[in-house]
Amino acid sequence: MVKQIPNDEVILLGLVDVISDYSSSFSSGIANLEEQISRLKLAKTQINNEQEASLIEIKEIKKPELGKSWTGNRATDFNESRSGAYKVMLTIVQDEYDDYQAKIEEKINSLERQKAILEAAVAAAREASNLLSKGEEFLEQVESKVSDLKKWVF
């Protein structure tokens, strides 16, 4: 004879699987976001290091100092070209590198907000799981929590 499992137990077992799946999905999402954040932080550090090195290197554009023997149109043209190159490089190194770093920081902040949302969802799943362990009398509350978890997913 096959033993019948009460309907509430079947529901509880199904909810255990649903909560476990959601929790796993949320945790996987968190790990993915942490990886992206880590890579972006590394990129930002590398850009900052490149910026610092470039600021030192572009000073070399103005060397050697033109002496008194450098006169005339060729000297003036050369000096203007060199000054123009210096200004362009300085703009790139200061402004564009700063823009890149700001965009990376914005993306990091966005990903950290997404991660916080998923962490809240994991906490909600954990709370639902704790309610499940208390038994059938908490079934209605668990179903409500699972309904809330569906909102996190969809």
PDB file of C-alpha atoms in Angstrom:
ATOM      1  CA  MET A   1       0.000   0.000   0.000  1.00  0.00           C
ATOM      2  CA  VAL A   2       1.307   3.429  -0.980  1.00  0.00           C
ATOM      3  CA  LYS A   3       1.285   5.983   1.779  1.00  0.00           C
ATOM      4  CA  GLN A   4      -0.470   9.206   0.883  1.00  0.00           C
ATOM      5  CA  ILE A   5       1.392  12.421   1.660  1.00  0.00           C
ATOM      6  CA  PRO A   6      -0.934  15.093   3.035  1.00  0.00           C
ATOM      7  CA  ASN A   7      -1.569  17.978   0.615  1.00  0.00           C
ATOM      8  CA  ASP A   8       0.060  20.552   2.927  1.00  0.00           C
ATOM      9  CA  GLU A   9       3.262  18.498   3.004  1.00  0.00           C
ATOM     10  CA  VAL A  10       3.307  18.315  -0.801  1.00  0.00           C
ATOM     11  CA  ILE A  11       2.933  22.084  -0.927  1.00  0.00           C
ATOM     12  CA  LEU A  12       5.720  22.511   1.651  1.00  0.00           C
ATOM     13  CA  LEU A  13       8.057  20.233  -0.312  1.00  0.00           C
ATOM     14  CA  GLY A  14       7.335  22.153  -3.500  1.00  0.00           C
ATOM     15  CA  LEU A  15       7.994  25.429  -1.737  1.00  0.00           C
ATOM     16  CA  VAL A  16      11.312  24.127  -0.439  1.00  0.00           C
ATOM     17  CA  ASP A  17      12.393  23.497  -4.037  1.00  0.00           C
ATOM     18  CA  VAL A  18      11.130  26.882  -5.242  1.00  0.00           C
ATOM     19  CA  ILE A  19      12.870  28.754  -2.420  1.00  0.00           C
ATOM     20  CA  SER A  20      16.078  26.802  -2.990  1.00  0.00           C
ATOM     21  CA  ASP A  21      16.001  27.590  -6.721  1.00  0.00           C
ATOM     22  CA  TYR A  22      15.406  31.288  -6.091  1.00  0.00           C
ATOM     23  CA  SER A  23      18.125  31.456  -3.469  1.00  0.00           C
ATOM     24  CA  SER A  24      20.569  29.713  -5.795  1.00  0.00           C
ATOM     25  CA  SER A  25      19.663  32.046  -8.647  1.00  0.00           C
ATOM     26  CA  PHE A  26      20.092  35.129  -6.450  1.00  0.00           C
ATOM     27  CA  SER A  27      23.421  33.878  -5.099  1.00  0.00           C
ATOM     28  CA  SER A  28      24.660  33.186  -8.623  1.00  0.00           C
ATOM     29  CA  GLY A  29      23.625  36.701  -9.640  1.00  0.00           C
ATOM     30  CA  ILE A  30      25.527  38.150  -6.686  1.00  0.00           C
ATOM     31  CA  ALA A  31      28.668  36.219  -7.629  1.00  0.00           C
ATOM     32  CA  ASN A  32      28.377  37.450 -11.220  1.00  0.00           C
ATOM     33  CA  LEU A  33      27.973  41.067 -10.079  1.00  0.00           C
ATOM     34  CA  GLU A  34      30.922  40.756  -7.687  1.00  0.00           C
ATOM     35  CA  GLU A  35      33.089  39.525 -10.570  1.00  0.00           C
ATOM     36  CA  GLN A  36      32.040  42.455 -12.765  1.00  0.00           C
ATOM     37  CA  ILE A  37      32.644  44.923  -9.937  1.00  0.00           C
ATOM     38  CA  SER A  38      36.068  43.443  -9.278  1.00  0.00           C
ATOM     39  CA  ARG A  39      37.050  43.704 -12.961  1.00  0.00           C
ATOM     40  CA  LEU A  40      35.833  47.299 -13.165  1.00  0.00           C
ATOM     41  CA  LYS A  41      37.756  48.273 -10.029  1.00  0.00           C
ATOM     42  CA  LEU A  42      40.899  46.737 -11.503  1.00  0.00           C
ATOM     43  CA  ALA A  43      40.352  48.610 -14.783  1.00  0.00           C
ATOM     44  CA  LYS A  44      39.846  51.864 -12.898  1.00  0.00           C
ATOM     45  CA  THR A  45      43.076  51.321 -10.955  1.00  0.00           C
ATOM     46  CA  GLN A  46      44.964  50.558 -14.162  1.00  0.00           C
ATOM     47  CA  ILE A  47      43.610  53.699 -15.841  1.00  0.00           C
ATOM     48  CA  ASN A  48      44.586  55.757 -12.805  1.00  0.00           C
ATOM     49  CA  ASN A  49      48.114  54.299 -12.885  1.00  0.00           C
ATOM     50  CA  GLU A  50      48.373  55.002 -16.622  1.00  0.00           C
ATOM     51  CA  GLN A  51      47.164  58.546 -16.037  1.00  0.00           C
ATOM     52  CA  GLU A  52      49.818  59.171 -13.392  1.00  0.00           C
ATOM     53  CA  ALA A  53      52.563  57.741 -15.595  1.00  0.00           C
ATOM     54  CA  SER A  54      51.347  59.750 -18.587  1.00  0.00           C
ATOM     55  CA  LEU A  55      51.343  63.003 -16.644  1.00  0.00           C
ATOM     56  CA  ILE A  56      55.021  62.456 -15.917  1.00  0.00           C
ATOM     57  CA  GLU A  57      55.843  61.410 -19.480  1.00  0.00           C
ATOM     58  CA  ILE A  58      54.135  64.275 -21.290  1.00  0.00           C
ATOM     59  CA  LYS A  59      56.458  66.727 -19.608  1.00  0.00           C
ATOM     60  CA  GLU A  60      59.126  65.259 -21.879  1.00  0.00           C
ATOM     61  CA  ILE A  61      57.329  66.794 -24.876  1.00  0.00           C
ATOM     62  CA  LYS A  62      58.641  70.194 -23.852  1.00  0.00           C
ATOM     63  CA  LYS A  63      62.240  69.000 -23.746  1.00  0.00           C
ATOM     64  CA  PRO A  64      64.809  70.002 -24.718  1.00  0.00           C
ATOM     65  CA  GLU A  65      64.397  73.652 -23.911  1.00  0.00           C
ATOM     66  CA  LEU A  66      64.976  75.720 -27.028  1.00  0.00           C
ATOM     67  CA  GLY A  67      68.055  77.853 -26.585  1.00  0.00           C
ATOM     68  CA  LYS A  68      68.783  81.314 -27.897  1.00  0.00           C
ATOM     69  CA  SER A  69      70.195  79.819 -31.046  1.00  0.00           C
ATOM     70  CA  TRP A  70      66.688  78.619 -32.022  1.00  0.00           C
ATOM     71  CA  THR A  71      65.210  81.628 -33.728  1.00  0.00           C
ATOM     72  CA  GLY A  72      63.139  82.384 -36.756  1.00  0.00           C
ATOM     73  CA  ASN A  73      60.072  80.845 -38.341  1.00  0.00           C
ATOM     74  CA  ARG A  74      61.222  77.238 -38.028  1.00  0.00           C
ATOM     75  CA  ALA A  75      61.877  77.639 -34.319  1.00  0.00           C
ATOM     76  CA  THR A  76      58.517  79.357 -33.823  1.00  0.00           C
ATOM     77  CA  ASP A  77      56.663  76.687 -35.842  1.00  0.00           C
ATOM     78  CA  PHE A  78      58.435  73.905 -33.980  1.00  0.00           C
ATOM     79  CA  ASN A  79      57.684  75.444 -30.599  1.00  0.00           C
ATOM     80  CA  GLU A  80      54.008  75.986 -31.504  1.00  0.00           C
ATOM     81  CA  SER A  81      53.672  72.396 -32.731  1.00  0.00           C
ATOM     82  CA  ARG A  82      55.303  71.094 -29.587  1.00  0.00           C
ATOM     83  CA  SER A  83      53.063  73.254 -27.374  1.00  0.00           C
ATOM     84  CA  GLY A  84      50.006  72.077 -29.326  1.00  0.00           C
ATOM     85  CA  ALA A  85      50.980  68.446 -28.868  1.00  0.00           C
ATOM     86  CA  TYR A  86      51.514  69.053 -25.163  1.00  0.00           C
ATOM     87  CA  LYS A  87      48.068  70.652 -24.780  1.00  0.00           C
ATOM     88  CA  VAL A  88      46.343  67.822 -26.656  1.00  0.00           C
ATOM     89  CA  MET A  89      48.104  65.167 -24.589  1.00  0.00           C
ATOM     90  CA  LEU A  90      47.373  67.040 -21.361  1.00  0.00           C
ATOM     91  CA  THR A  91      43.685  67.240 -22.268  1.00  0.00           C
ATOM     92  CA  ILE A  92      43.594  63.519 -22.999  1.00  0.00           C
ATOM     93  CA  VAL A  93      45.462  62.552 -19.855  1.00  0.00           C
ATOM     94  CA  GLN A  94      43.553  64.846 -17.533  1.00  0.00           C
ATOM     95  CA  ASP A  95      40.032  65.114 -18.933  1.00  0.00           C
ATOM     96  CA  GLU A  96      39.455  61.924 -20.898  1.00  0.00           C
ATOM     97  CA  TYR A  97      41.069  59.643 -18.335  1.00  0.00           C
ATOM     98  CA  ASP A  98      38.979  61.315 -15.621  1.00  0.00           C
ATOM     99  CA  ASP A  99      35.850  60.786 -17.744  1.00  0.00           C
ATOM    100  CA  TYR A 100      36.685  57.087 -18.192  1.00  0.00           C
ATOM    101  CA  GLN A 101      37.194  56.690 -14.469  1.00  0.00           C
ATOM    102  CA  ALA A 102      33.932  58.497 -13.685  1.00  0.00           C
ATOM    103  CA  LYS A 103      32.010  56.252 -16.098  1.00  0.00           C
ATOM    104  CA  ILE A 104      33.557  53.169 -14.537  1.00  0.00           C
ATOM    105  CA  GLU A 105      32.658  54.439 -11.065  1.00  0.00           C
ATOM    106  CA  GLU A 106      29.048  55.012 -12.185  1.00  0.00           C
ATOM    107  CA  LYS A 107      28.873  51.436 -13.490  1.00  0.00           C
ATOM    108  CA  ILE A 108      30.386  50.100 -10.253  1.00  0.00           C
ATOM    109  CA  ASN A 109      27.766  51.995  -8.241  1.00  0.00           C
ATOM    110  CA  SER A 110      24.983  50.645 -10.457  1.00  0.00           C
ATOM    111  CA  LEU A 111      26.226  47.071 -10.065  1.00  0.00           C
ATOM    112  CA  GLU A 112      26.578  47.505  -6.298  1.00  0.00           C
ATOM    113  CA  ARG A 113      22.942  48.676  -6.125  1.00  0.00           C
ATOM    114  CA  GLN A 114      21.883  45.594  -8.097  1.00  0.00           C
ATOM    115  CA  LYS A 115      23.943  43.438  -5.743  1.00  0.00           C
ATOM    116  CA  ALA A 116      22.263  44.998  -2.692  1.00  0.00           C
ATOM    117  CA  ILE A 117      18.858  44.177  -4.184  1.00  0.00           C
ATOM    118  CA  LEU A 118      19.888  40.559  -4.736  1.00  0.00           C
ATOM    119  CA  GLU A 119      21.294  40.366  -1.214  1.00  0.00           C
ATOM    120  CA  ALA A 120      17.917  41.534   0.101  1.00  0.00           C
ATOM    121  CA  ALA A 121      16.269  38.834  -2.017  1.00  0.00           C
ATOM    122  CA  VAL A 122      18.619  36.198  -0.544  1.00  0.00           C
ATOM    123  CA  ALA A 123      17.671  37.387   2.947  1.00  0.00           C
ATOM    124  CA  ALA A 124      13.987  37.111   2.034  1.00  0.00           C
ATOM    125  CA  ALA A 125      14.550  33.583   0.709  1.00  0.00           C
ATOM    126  CA  ARG A 126      16.371  32.678   3.910  1.00  0.00           C
ATOM    127  CA  GLU A 127      13.468  34.043   5.939  1.00  0.00           C
ATOM    128  CA  ALA A 128      11.002  31.985   3.867  1.00  0.00           C
ATOM    129  CA  SER A 129      13.145  28.912   4.398  1.00  0.00           C
ATOM    130  CA  ASN A 130      13.163  29.519   8.152  1.00  0.00           C
ATOM    131  CA  LEU A 131       9.387  29.789   8.119  1.00  0.00           C
ATOM    132  CA  LEU A 132       9.204  26.488   6.234  1.00  0.00           C
ATOM    133  CA  SER A 133      11.198  24.761   8.921  1.00  0.00           C
ATOM    134  CA  LYS A 134       8.546  25.770  11.456  1.00  0.00           C
ATOM    135  CA  GLY A 135       5.935  23.592   9.796  1.00  0.00           C
ATOM    136  CA  GLU A 136       2.504  23.652   8.256  1.00  0.00           C
ATOM    137  CA  GLU A 137       1.082  26.339  10.522  1.00  0.00           C
ATOM    138  CA  PHE A 138       3.304  28.861   8.731  1.00  0.00           C
ATOM    139  CA  LEU A 139       2.337  27.713   5.242  1.00  0.00           C
ATOM    140  CA  GLU A 140       0.358  30.862   4.438  1.00  0.00           C
ATOM    141  CA  GLN A 141       3.263  33.100   5.440  1.00  0.00           C
ATOM    142  CA  VAL A 142       5.684  30.996   3.390  1.00  0.00           C
ATOM    143  CA  GLU A 143       3.438  31.216   0.344  1.00  0.00           C
ATOM    144  CA  SER A 144       3.345  34.993   0.800  1.00  0.00           C
ATOM    145  CA  LYS A 145       7.150  35.116   1.002  1.00  0.00           C
ATOM    146  CA  VAL A 146       7.476  32.983  -2.138  1.00  0.00           C
ATOM    147  CA  SER A 147       5.083  35.350  -3.892  1.00  0.00           C
ATOM    148  CA  ASP A 148       7.368  38.227  -2.830  1.00  0.00           C
ATOM    149  CA  LEU A 149      10.409  36.316  -4.142  1.00  0.00           C
ATOM    150  CA  LYS A 150       8.750  35.960  -7.532  1.00  0.00           C
ATOM    151  CA  LYS A 151       8.692  39.771  -7.709  1.00  0.00           C
ATOM    152  CA  TRP A 152      12.486  39.803  -7.286  1.00  0.00           C
ATOM    153  CA  VAL A 153      12.906  37.370 -10.165  1.00  0.00           C
ATOM    154  CA  PHE A 154      10.380  38.714 -12.665  1.00  0.00           C
TER     155      PHE A 154
END
